[in-house]
Short mmCIF file of C-alpha atoms in Angstrom, two decimals:
data_model
loop_
_atom_site.label_atom_id
_atom_site.label_comp_id
_atom_site.label_asym_id
_atom_site.label_seq_id
_atom_site.Cartn_x
_atom_site.Cartn_y
_atom_site.Cartn_z
CA MET B 1276 2.63 5.19 -12.60
CA PRO B 1277 5.86 4.16 -13.21
CA THR B 1278 7.83 5.55 -16.01
CA GLY B 1279 9.74 3.27 -18.56
CA VAL B 1280 13.08 4.15 -16.44
CA GLN B 1281 11.70 2.81 -13.31
CA TRP B 1282 10.08 -0.55 -14.81
CA LEU B 1283 13.71 -1.23 -16.66
CA TYR B 1284 15.63 -0.69 -13.10
CA ALA B 1285 12.68 -3.32 -11.42
CA LEU B 1286 13.52 -5.61 -13.97
CA VAL B 1287 17.44 -5.31 -13.59
CA ARG B 1288 16.64 -5.84 -9.73
CA ILE B 1289 14.31 -8.83 -10.63
CA CYS B 1290 16.88 -10.29 -12.46
CA TYR B 1291 20.05 -9.34 -10.52
CA GLY B 1292 18.38 -10.25 -7.18
CA LYS B 1293 17.90 -7.09 -5.23
CA SER B 1294 14.42 -7.70 -4.77
CA ALA B 1295 14.03 -11.29 -3.55
CA ARG B 1296 9.92 -10.51 -2.99
CA LEU B 1297 9.47 -9.61 -7.05
CA ARG B 1298 11.39 -12.10 -8.20
CA SER B 1299 9.77 -15.08 -6.23
CA ALA B 1300 6.11 -13.72 -7.88
CA PHE B 1301 7.49 -14.11 -10.90
CA ARG B 1302 9.31 -17.63 -10.30
CA VAL B 1303 5.52 -18.94 -9.21
CA ARG B 1304 4.28 -17.47 -12.89
CA GLY B 1305 6.90 -19.70 -14.53
CA LYS B 1306 9.76 -18.65 -17.63
CA GLU B 1307 6.95 -18.10 -20.17
CA THR B 1308 5.34 -15.15 -17.84
CA MET B 1309 8.83 -14.06 -17.04
CA LYS B 1310 9.69 -13.81 -20.44
CA LEU B 1311 6.52 -11.82 -21.32
CA MET B 1312 6.82 -9.35 -18.58
CA ILE B 1313 10.79 -8.77 -19.55
CA ALA B 1314 9.13 -7.87 -23.31
CA LEU B 1315 6.19 -5.49 -21.35
CA VAL B 1316 9.13 -3.78 -19.81
CA ALA B 1317 10.98 -3.06 -22.36
CA LEU B 1318 8.07 -1.84 -24.54
CA ALA B 1319 7.08 0.23 -21.35
CA ALA B 1320 10.97 1.88 -21.41
CA ALA B 1321 10.79 2.41 -25.04
CA THR B 1322 7.75 4.16 -25.63
CA SER B 1323 8.24 5.91 -21.97
CA CYS B 1324 11.27 7.49 -22.99
CA SER B 1325 11.17 11.03 -24.93
CA PRO B 1326 10.13 10.51 -28.71
CA ALA B 1327 12.81 9.89 -31.11
CA LYS B 1328 13.59 13.18 -32.74
CA GLU B 1329 12.87 12.42 -36.64
CA GLU B 1330 16.38 13.49 -38.77
CA ALA B 1331 16.38 16.59 -40.38
CA PRO B 1332 16.22 16.60 -43.78
CA ALA B 1333 19.43 17.19 -45.68
CA ALA B 1334 20.15 20.29 -46.69
CA PRO B 1335 19.24 21.49 -50.44
CA SER B 1336 23.03 22.54 -50.99
CA ALA B 1337 24.00 18.36 -50.18
CA THR B 1338 21.61 17.60 -52.30
CA ALA B 1339 21.90 19.68 -55.14
CA GLU B 1340 26.02 18.78 -54.56
CA LEU B 1341 25.35 15.24 -55.35
CA ARG B 1342 22.81 15.99 -57.88
CA ALA B 1343 25.79 17.78 -59.69
CA ALA B 1344 28.05 15.13 -58.84
CA GLU B 1345 25.81 12.43 -60.32
CA ALA B 1346 25.59 14.72 -63.66
CA ARG B 1347 29.25 14.63 -63.57
CA LEU B 1348 29.67 11.30 -63.40
CA ILE B 1349 27.36 10.52 -66.14
CA ALA B 1350 29.20 13.60 -68.49
CA HIS B 1351 32.84 11.57 -68.09
CA LEU B 1352 31.04 8.15 -68.31
CA GLN B 1353 29.89 9.23 -71.92
CA GLY B 1354 32.69 11.71 -72.59
CA ASN B 1355 35.85 11.36 -74.96
CA ASP B 1356 38.16 10.69 -72.39
CA PRO B 1357 37.62 6.57 -70.96
CA MET B 1358 39.40 6.90 -68.09
CA ALA B 1359 37.88 10.03 -66.25
CA TRP B 1360 34.76 8.14 -64.55
CA VAL B 1361 37.97 6.59 -62.40
CA GLY B 1362 38.22 9.79 -61.02
CA ASP B 1363 34.74 10.01 -59.65
CA TYR B 1364 34.96 7.35 -57.15
CA THR B 1365 37.20 7.02 -54.11
CA LYS B 1366 40.50 5.48 -53.73
CA ASP B 1367 39.29 2.23 -51.65
CA ALA B 1368 35.74 2.17 -53.86
CA VAL B 1369 33.83 -1.24 -54.46
CA PHE B 1370 31.75 -1.42 -57.37
CA GLN B 1371 29.93 -4.65 -58.42
CA GLU B 1372 27.37 -5.55 -60.99
CA GLY B 1373 25.23 -8.33 -60.55
CA ASP B 1374 27.04 -11.97 -59.07
CA GLY B 1375 30.47 -11.12 -60.84
CA ALA B 1376 33.45 -10.59 -58.37
CA PRO B 1377 34.03 -6.53 -57.01
CA VAL B 1378 36.39 -4.79 -58.25
CA THR B 1379 37.92 -2.56 -55.73
CA GLY B 1380 40.14 0.52 -55.61
CA ARG B 1381 40.57 2.68 -58.37
CA ALA B 1382 43.84 0.58 -60.10
CA GLU B 1383 40.90 -1.91 -60.98
CA LEU B 1384 38.69 0.66 -61.96
CA THR B 1385 41.24 1.57 -64.18
CA GLU B 1386 41.50 -1.56 -65.73
CA VAL B 1387 37.73 -2.15 -66.16
CA ALA B 1388 37.62 1.58 -67.88
CA ARG B 1389 40.45 0.26 -70.38
CA THR B 1390 38.40 -2.44 -71.62
CA LEU B 1391 34.58 -0.63 -71.49
CA GLY B 1392 35.64 2.62 -73.78
CA PRO B 1393 33.05 5.38 -73.67
CA LEU B 1394 29.36 4.80 -72.58
CA HIS B 1395 26.36 6.34 -74.11
CA ASP B 1396 22.37 6.74 -73.06
CA THR B 1397 23.68 6.54 -69.66
CA ALA B 1398 21.19 7.53 -67.00
CA ILE B 1399 20.69 7.80 -63.17
CA LYS B 1400 17.58 7.81 -62.06
CA PRO B 1401 17.48 8.67 -57.93
CA ILE B 1402 14.78 6.81 -55.95
CA ARG B 1403 15.40 7.98 -52.86
CA THR B 1404 18.27 9.41 -51.51
CA GLU B 1405 19.65 9.88 -47.90
CA ILE B 1406 22.86 12.36 -46.67
CA GLN B 1407 23.97 12.23 -43.42
CA GLY B 1408 27.07 13.77 -42.88
CA ASN B 1409 29.51 13.27 -45.60
CA LEU B 1410 28.21 9.97 -46.39
CA ALA B 1411 25.11 9.79 -49.13
CA TYR B 1412 23.55 6.47 -49.78
CA VAL B 1413 21.40 6.78 -53.02
CA GLN B 1414 18.63 3.93 -54.17
CA ILE B 1415 18.42 4.00 -58.15
CA ARG B 1416 17.62 2.80 -61.57
CA ALA B 1417 20.22 3.37 -64.06
CA ARG B 1418 21.10 2.66 -67.55
CA TYR B 1419 24.10 2.74 -70.06
CA ALA B 1420 25.11 1.03 -73.24
CA ALA B 1421 29.01 0.23 -74.58
CA GLY B 1422 29.78 0.45 -77.97
CA ASN B 1423 27.12 -0.32 -80.13
CA ASP B 1424 24.73 -2.35 -77.07
CA GLN B 1425 21.31 -1.58 -76.60
CA PRO B 1426 21.05 0.04 -72.99
CA THR B 1427 20.24 -2.29 -70.47
CA TRP B 1428 18.50 -1.06 -67.00
CA TYR B 1429 19.50 -1.31 -63.62
CA ARG B 1430 18.34 -0.88 -60.02
CA GLY B 1431 21.20 -0.45 -57.41
CA VAL B 1432 22.50 1.17 -54.72
CA MET B 1433 25.41 3.65 -54.92
CA ILE B 1434 26.91 5.40 -51.68
CA TRP B 1435 28.65 8.80 -51.76
CA ARG B 1436 31.27 10.19 -49.75
CA LYS B 1437 32.43 13.83 -49.64
CA GLU B 1438 36.13 14.08 -49.87
CA ALA B 1439 38.33 16.65 -48.09
CA ASP B 1440 38.36 18.80 -51.42
CA GLY B 1441 35.05 18.89 -50.87
CA GLN B 1442 33.89 16.82 -54.21
CA TRP B 1443 31.39 13.67 -53.56
CA ARG B 1444 32.31 10.70 -54.67
CA MET B 1445 31.35 6.87 -55.14
CA LEU B 1446 32.63 4.98 -52.32
CA HIS B 1447 30.23 1.83 -52.99
CA GLU B 1448 27.93 0.88 -55.99
CA MET B 1449 26.30 -2.34 -56.95
CA LEU B 1450 24.07 -2.66 -59.81
CA VAL B 1451 21.71 -5.72 -61.20
CA ARG B 1452 20.01 -5.71 -63.94
CA ASP B 1453 16.84 -4.60 -64.06
CA ARG B 1454 13.59 -4.34 -66.93
CA PRO B 1455 13.03 -0.83 -68.04
CA ALA B 1456 10.57 1.20 -66.25
CA ARG B 1457 7.27 2.34 -68.10
CA GLU B 1458 8.09 5.75 -68.69
#
């Protein structure tokens, strides 16, 4: 039985004219048969190759570092220094809430921090975390409140980058309003 790679090689020979006998056999059956054969050969190639290796789970230390960065961000958002959280974002960070215009870079984040003031009742609840090298993707549910407002729930994505100084900082954050989860 030919391997997937052999099937793929045969397909290339058919398509590029290296085997007139095979090419003429497929022509008799028409274009639909050729499309089916291409799909079958692609499937054979994919299934006969060695199975994909599963990604190793992130090292417990990387996950712990990321959770610590989230806790640091919450502390800075709720702390006395309303500008502190800006340092938890990369220099080229992008923040977007809902369909509002994205806020890009620390200079724009600083302007947001000046108008926002300290937050309260802030929480970040990771739903799914994927860490690959110096990048981490975190699907979240989060809440925060500014001033005398009631907390608003959000769902979103945070993409973190581990910087040269060893600190995880937010590279991209996107939030949309959500209704509170039943706890």
